[in-house]
Short mmCIF file of C-alpha atoms in Angstrom, two decimals:
data_model
loop_
_atom_site.label_atom_id
_atom_site.label_comp_id
_atom_site.label_asym_id
_atom_site.label_seq_id
_atom_site.Cartn_x
_atom_site.Cartn_y
_atom_site.Cartn_z
CA GLY X 39 -20.80 -36.33 29.29
CA ASP X 40 -22.27 -36.46 32.61
CA SER X 41 -21.60 -39.62 34.82
CA VAL X 42 -22.47 -40.86 38.13
CA THR X 43 -20.21 -43.63 39.70
CA GLN X 44 -21.55 -45.32 42.72
CA MET X 45 -20.39 -48.26 44.87
CA GLU X 46 -21.25 -51.88 43.66
CA GLY X 47 -23.53 -53.92 45.94
CA PRO X 48 -25.25 -55.82 47.62
CA VAL X 49 -24.30 -54.09 50.96
CA THR X 50 -25.15 -56.32 53.61
CA LEU X 51 -25.77 -55.10 57.05
CA SER X 52 -27.12 -56.07 60.40
CA GLU X 53 -29.76 -53.90 62.05
CA GLU X 54 -28.51 -50.82 63.82
CA ALA X 55 -25.30 -50.90 61.67
CA PHE X 56 -23.73 -47.76 60.33
CA LEU X 57 -24.39 -47.20 56.52
CA THR X 58 -22.16 -45.44 53.75
CA ILE X 59 -22.67 -45.76 50.06
CA ASN X 60 -20.23 -43.91 48.10
CA CYS X 61 -21.12 -41.85 45.11
CA THR X 62 -18.97 -39.64 42.95
CA TYR X 63 -19.96 -37.78 39.73
CA THR X 64 -18.44 -36.13 36.68
CA ALA X 65 -20.27 -32.99 35.14
CA THR X 66 -19.71 -29.57 33.78
CA GLY X 67 -20.89 -26.88 35.46
CA TYR X 68 -22.65 -27.19 38.89
CA PRO X 69 -25.21 -29.90 38.99
CA SER X 70 -27.74 -30.55 41.65
CA LEU X 71 -27.12 -34.05 43.18
CA PHE X 72 -29.90 -36.51 44.51
CA TRP X 73 -30.42 -39.64 46.11
CA TYR X 74 -33.39 -41.98 45.17
CA VAL X 75 -34.61 -45.24 46.81
CA GLN X 76 -36.27 -48.13 44.97
CA TYR X 77 -38.24 -50.66 46.67
CA PRO X 78 -38.82 -54.13 44.92
CA GLY X 79 -41.27 -53.75 41.82
CA GLU X 80 -41.60 -50.05 42.13
CA GLY X 81 -40.52 -46.93 40.73
CA LEU X 82 -37.96 -44.62 42.24
CA GLN X 83 -38.73 -42.19 45.20
CA LEU X 84 -36.39 -39.07 45.98
CA LEU X 85 -34.89 -39.67 49.24
CA LEU X 86 -32.86 -36.26 49.48
CA LYS X 87 -31.16 -33.68 47.45
CA ALA X 88 -28.37 -30.91 47.70
CA THR X 89 -28.26 -28.23 45.04
CA LYS X 90 -25.12 -26.55 45.77
CA ALA X 91 -21.67 -27.33 47.13
CA ASP X 92 -21.40 -27.78 50.96
CA ASP X 93 -25.39 -28.20 51.20
CA LYS X 94 -26.30 -31.26 53.22
CA GLY X 95 -29.44 -33.13 52.23
CA SER X 96 -31.30 -34.98 54.80
CA ASN X 97 -34.45 -37.27 55.21
CA LYS X 98 -35.43 -40.24 57.45
CA GLY X 99 -32.14 -40.45 59.30
CA PHE X 100 -30.13 -40.61 55.95
CA GLU X 101 -27.69 -37.74 54.96
CA ALA X 102 -25.46 -36.80 52.05
CA THR X 103 -23.32 -33.63 51.85
CA TYR X 104 -22.44 -32.25 48.31
CA ARG X 105 -18.69 -31.98 48.17
CA LYS X 106 -17.61 -30.21 45.15
CA GLU X 107 -13.81 -30.52 45.93
CA THR X 108 -13.97 -34.33 45.81
CA THR X 109 -17.04 -34.39 43.24
CA SER X 110 -18.84 -36.69 45.81
CA PHE X 111 -22.07 -37.23 47.43
CA HIS X 112 -21.87 -40.12 49.80
CA LEU X 113 -25.06 -41.23 51.33
CA GLU X 114 -24.88 -42.16 55.33
CA LYS X 115 -27.05 -43.49 58.17
CA GLY X 116 -26.17 -43.76 61.63
CA SER X 117 -28.38 -46.78 62.34
CA VAL X 118 -30.16 -48.90 59.50
CA GLN X 119 -33.43 -50.73 59.95
CA VAL X 120 -34.74 -53.83 58.15
CA SER X 121 -37.18 -51.42 56.29
CA ASP X 122 -34.36 -49.74 54.66
CA SER X 123 -33.56 -52.64 52.43
CA ALA X 124 -34.02 -51.38 48.95
CA VAL X 125 -31.99 -50.16 46.04
CA TYR X 126 -30.33 -46.68 46.33
CA PHE X 127 -29.49 -44.51 43.15
CA CYS X 128 -27.20 -41.68 43.37
CA ALA X 129 -28.02 -38.93 40.39
CA LEU X 130 -27.40 -35.58 39.02
CA SER X 131 -29.36 -33.28 36.95
CA GLY X 132 -27.65 -32.59 33.69
CA SER X 133 -26.04 -29.49 32.86
CA GLY X 134 -26.30 -27.47 29.66
CA GLY X 135 -29.79 -26.27 30.19
CA SER X 136 -31.45 -29.50 29.71
CA TYR X 137 -31.30 -30.94 33.21
CA ILE X 138 -31.52 -34.44 32.01
CA PRO X 139 -31.36 -36.69 34.93
CA THR X 140 -28.34 -39.08 34.92
CA PHE X 141 -28.23 -42.12 37.23
CA GLY X 142 -25.63 -44.39 38.96
CA ARG X 143 -26.03 -48.05 38.59
CA GLY X 144 -27.68 -48.33 41.85
CA THR X 145 -26.67 -50.09 45.08
CA SER X 146 -28.74 -52.69 46.69
CA LEU X 147 -28.73 -52.66 50.63
CA ILE X 148 -29.84 -55.67 52.56
CA VAL X 149 -30.45 -55.37 56.32
CA HIS X 150 -30.77 -58.33 58.52
CA PRO X 151 -32.50 -58.45 61.79
CA ASP A 864 -53.20 -36.35 44.33
CA GLY A 865 -50.77 -35.54 41.47
CA GLY A 866 -48.47 -38.27 40.11
CA ILE A 867 -47.30 -40.31 37.24
CA THR A 868 -49.18 -43.46 36.18
CA GLN A 869 -47.86 -46.23 34.12
CA SER A 870 -49.94 -49.00 32.75
CA PRO A 871 -49.92 -52.11 32.34
CA LYS A 872 -47.68 -53.17 35.33
CA TYR A 873 -46.92 -56.23 33.51
CA LEU A 874 -46.90 -56.73 29.83
CA PHE A 875 -46.11 -59.83 27.73
CA ARG A 876 -44.86 -59.56 24.05
CA LYS A 877 -44.56 -62.10 21.37
CA GLU A 878 -41.77 -62.23 19.05
CA GLY A 879 -42.24 -59.76 16.29
CA GLN A 880 -44.82 -57.86 18.01
CA ASN A 881 -45.08 -53.95 18.86
CA VAL A 882 -46.26 -52.98 22.12
CA THR A 883 -47.11 -49.55 23.64
CA LEU A 884 -46.41 -48.53 27.36
CA SER A 885 -48.62 -45.83 28.73
CA CYS A 886 -47.30 -42.95 30.78
CA GLU A 887 -49.69 -40.34 31.91
CA GLN A 888 -48.84 -37.30 34.51
CA ASN A 889 -51.10 -34.75 36.03
CA LEU A 890 -48.17 -32.59 37.78
CA ASN A 891 -48.37 -30.21 34.82
CA HIS A 892 -44.49 -30.99 34.13
CA ASP A 893 -43.09 -30.20 30.67
CA ALA A 894 -40.31 -32.78 30.61
CA MET A 895 -40.94 -36.31 30.53
CA TYR A 896 -38.57 -39.25 30.17
CA TRP A 897 -38.36 -42.95 29.54
CA TYR A 898 -35.79 -45.08 31.18
CA ARG A 899 -34.91 -49.00 30.72
CA GLN A 900 -33.71 -50.67 33.95
CA ASP A 901 -31.74 -54.03 33.71
CA PRO A 902 -30.23 -55.80 36.65
CA GLY A 903 -26.86 -54.31 37.46
CA GLN A 904 -27.20 -51.58 34.85
CA GLY A 905 -28.95 -48.82 36.40
CA LEU A 906 -31.27 -46.64 34.45
CA ARG A 907 -30.63 -45.87 30.77
CA LEU A 908 -32.32 -43.08 28.99
CA ILE A 909 -34.26 -44.20 25.95
CA TYR A 910 -36.18 -40.92 24.90
CA TYR A 911 -37.14 -37.64 26.49
CA SER A 912 -39.30 -34.88 25.68
CA GLN A 913 -38.99 -31.10 27.18
CA ILE A 914 -42.17 -29.76 25.42
CA VAL A 915 -45.19 -30.95 23.76
CA ASN A 916 -44.75 -32.07 20.01
CA ASP A 917 -40.86 -32.35 20.67
CA PHE A 918 -38.88 -35.37 21.76
CA GLN A 919 -35.09 -36.39 21.53
CA LYS A 920 -33.39 -39.71 21.47
CA GLY A 921 -31.58 -40.95 24.67
CA ASP A 922 -28.67 -43.25 24.84
CA ILE A 923 -30.50 -46.43 23.79
CA ALA A 924 -33.20 -45.21 21.43
CA GLU A 925 -32.95 -47.97 18.89
CA GLY A 926 -36.00 -50.04 18.47
CA TYR A 927 -38.26 -47.64 20.47
CA SER A 928 -40.62 -44.82 19.26
CA VAL A 929 -42.60 -42.07 21.32
CA SER A 930 -44.86 -39.33 20.87
CA ARG A 931 -45.92 -36.44 22.87
CA GLU A 932 -49.29 -34.96 21.57
CA LYS A 933 -50.48 -33.81 24.82
CA LYS A 934 -48.50 -32.38 27.81
CA GLU A 935 -49.69 -35.27 30.19
CA SER A 936 -48.96 -38.26 27.94
CA PHE A 937 -45.71 -39.82 26.72
CA PRO A 938 -46.31 -43.27 25.51
CA LEU A 939 -43.42 -45.65 24.44
CA THR A 940 -43.58 -48.12 21.70
CA VAL A 941 -41.40 -51.16 21.68
CA THR A 942 -41.04 -52.24 18.26
CA SER A 943 -40.19 -55.55 16.64
CA ALA A 944 -36.61 -53.89 15.97
CA GLN A 945 -35.90 -53.90 19.61
CA LYS A 946 -33.93 -57.41 19.94
CA ASN A 947 -33.74 -57.62 23.88
CA PRO A 948 -36.93 -55.81 24.99
CA THR A 949 -37.21 -57.84 28.23
CA ALA A 950 -36.77 -54.97 31.07
CA PHE A 951 -38.48 -52.91 33.44
CA TYR A 952 -39.65 -49.61 31.96
CA LEU A 953 -39.80 -46.37 33.94
CA CYS A 954 -41.52 -43.24 33.01
CA ALA A 955 -40.44 -39.81 34.92
CA SER A 956 -41.23 -36.37 34.55
CA ARG A 957 -39.82 -33.17 36.13
CA ILE A 958 -39.85 -29.29 35.79
CA PRO A 959 -37.36 -28.88 32.79
CA THR A 960 -35.87 -25.31 33.22
CA GLN A 961 -34.90 -26.00 36.80
CA GLY A 962 -31.75 -28.21 37.56
CA SER A 963 -32.57 -28.28 41.38
CA THR A 964 -36.02 -29.97 41.01
CA GLU A 965 -36.34 -33.76 41.29
CA ALA A 966 -37.64 -36.24 38.86
CA PHE A 967 -41.04 -37.88 40.00
CA PHE A 968 -41.52 -41.55 38.62
CA GLY A 969 -44.08 -43.83 37.92
CA GLN A 970 -44.47 -47.50 39.41
CA GLY A 971 -43.00 -49.17 36.18
CA THR A 972 -43.95 -51.64 33.62
CA ARG A 973 -42.16 -54.90 33.41
CA LEU A 974 -42.12 -56.28 29.97
CA THR A 975 -41.43 -59.79 29.06
CA VAL A 976 -40.93 -61.52 25.72
CA VAL A 977 -42.51 -64.76 25.49
#
């Protein structure tokens, strides 16, 4: 079945450091790929998405490129801020017509001043 | 504003008690989902519904039940058969026939067994 694997956290960075959170997936067909962000005690919010191979999603300085050849969708940001501290989830839309969202385990990001 | 509302935000359950978590959306989405979130385990699918009066079990449905009598509402009941119910529960909705559309989430309900 469909699955998403993302790097374990926590990832701890200093402000203005470069961020990469790795995400790889297994799916039949060609799923859409998503990154969501969760702040403490809240639900998930969409951060960015890409719907076909080689698409780049971007939002608030974050970027991720849909790489079909490596089945990856790594999240990057050039300069993180303390306010970026949160849990980040990689996800895909299911295949087979049901499009059930499948999520990775989440990666906690902690940014220090 | 359109969105998903979960209530209550915090819920306490005694041993042997059934409790119901509310999820309401005004986004006109046909598909709704319930996920359970435990530390380090990400989101696990409990139940989902693609259309009114129809729902399917997810990966961890045992000890839970749902209903979908209205498009806007998808309540989750945590029964006494669920042996470890303490967790953060998230409800989501989306357009079911388009894989490219994202899921919208409520703010979650934190359930604690006392």
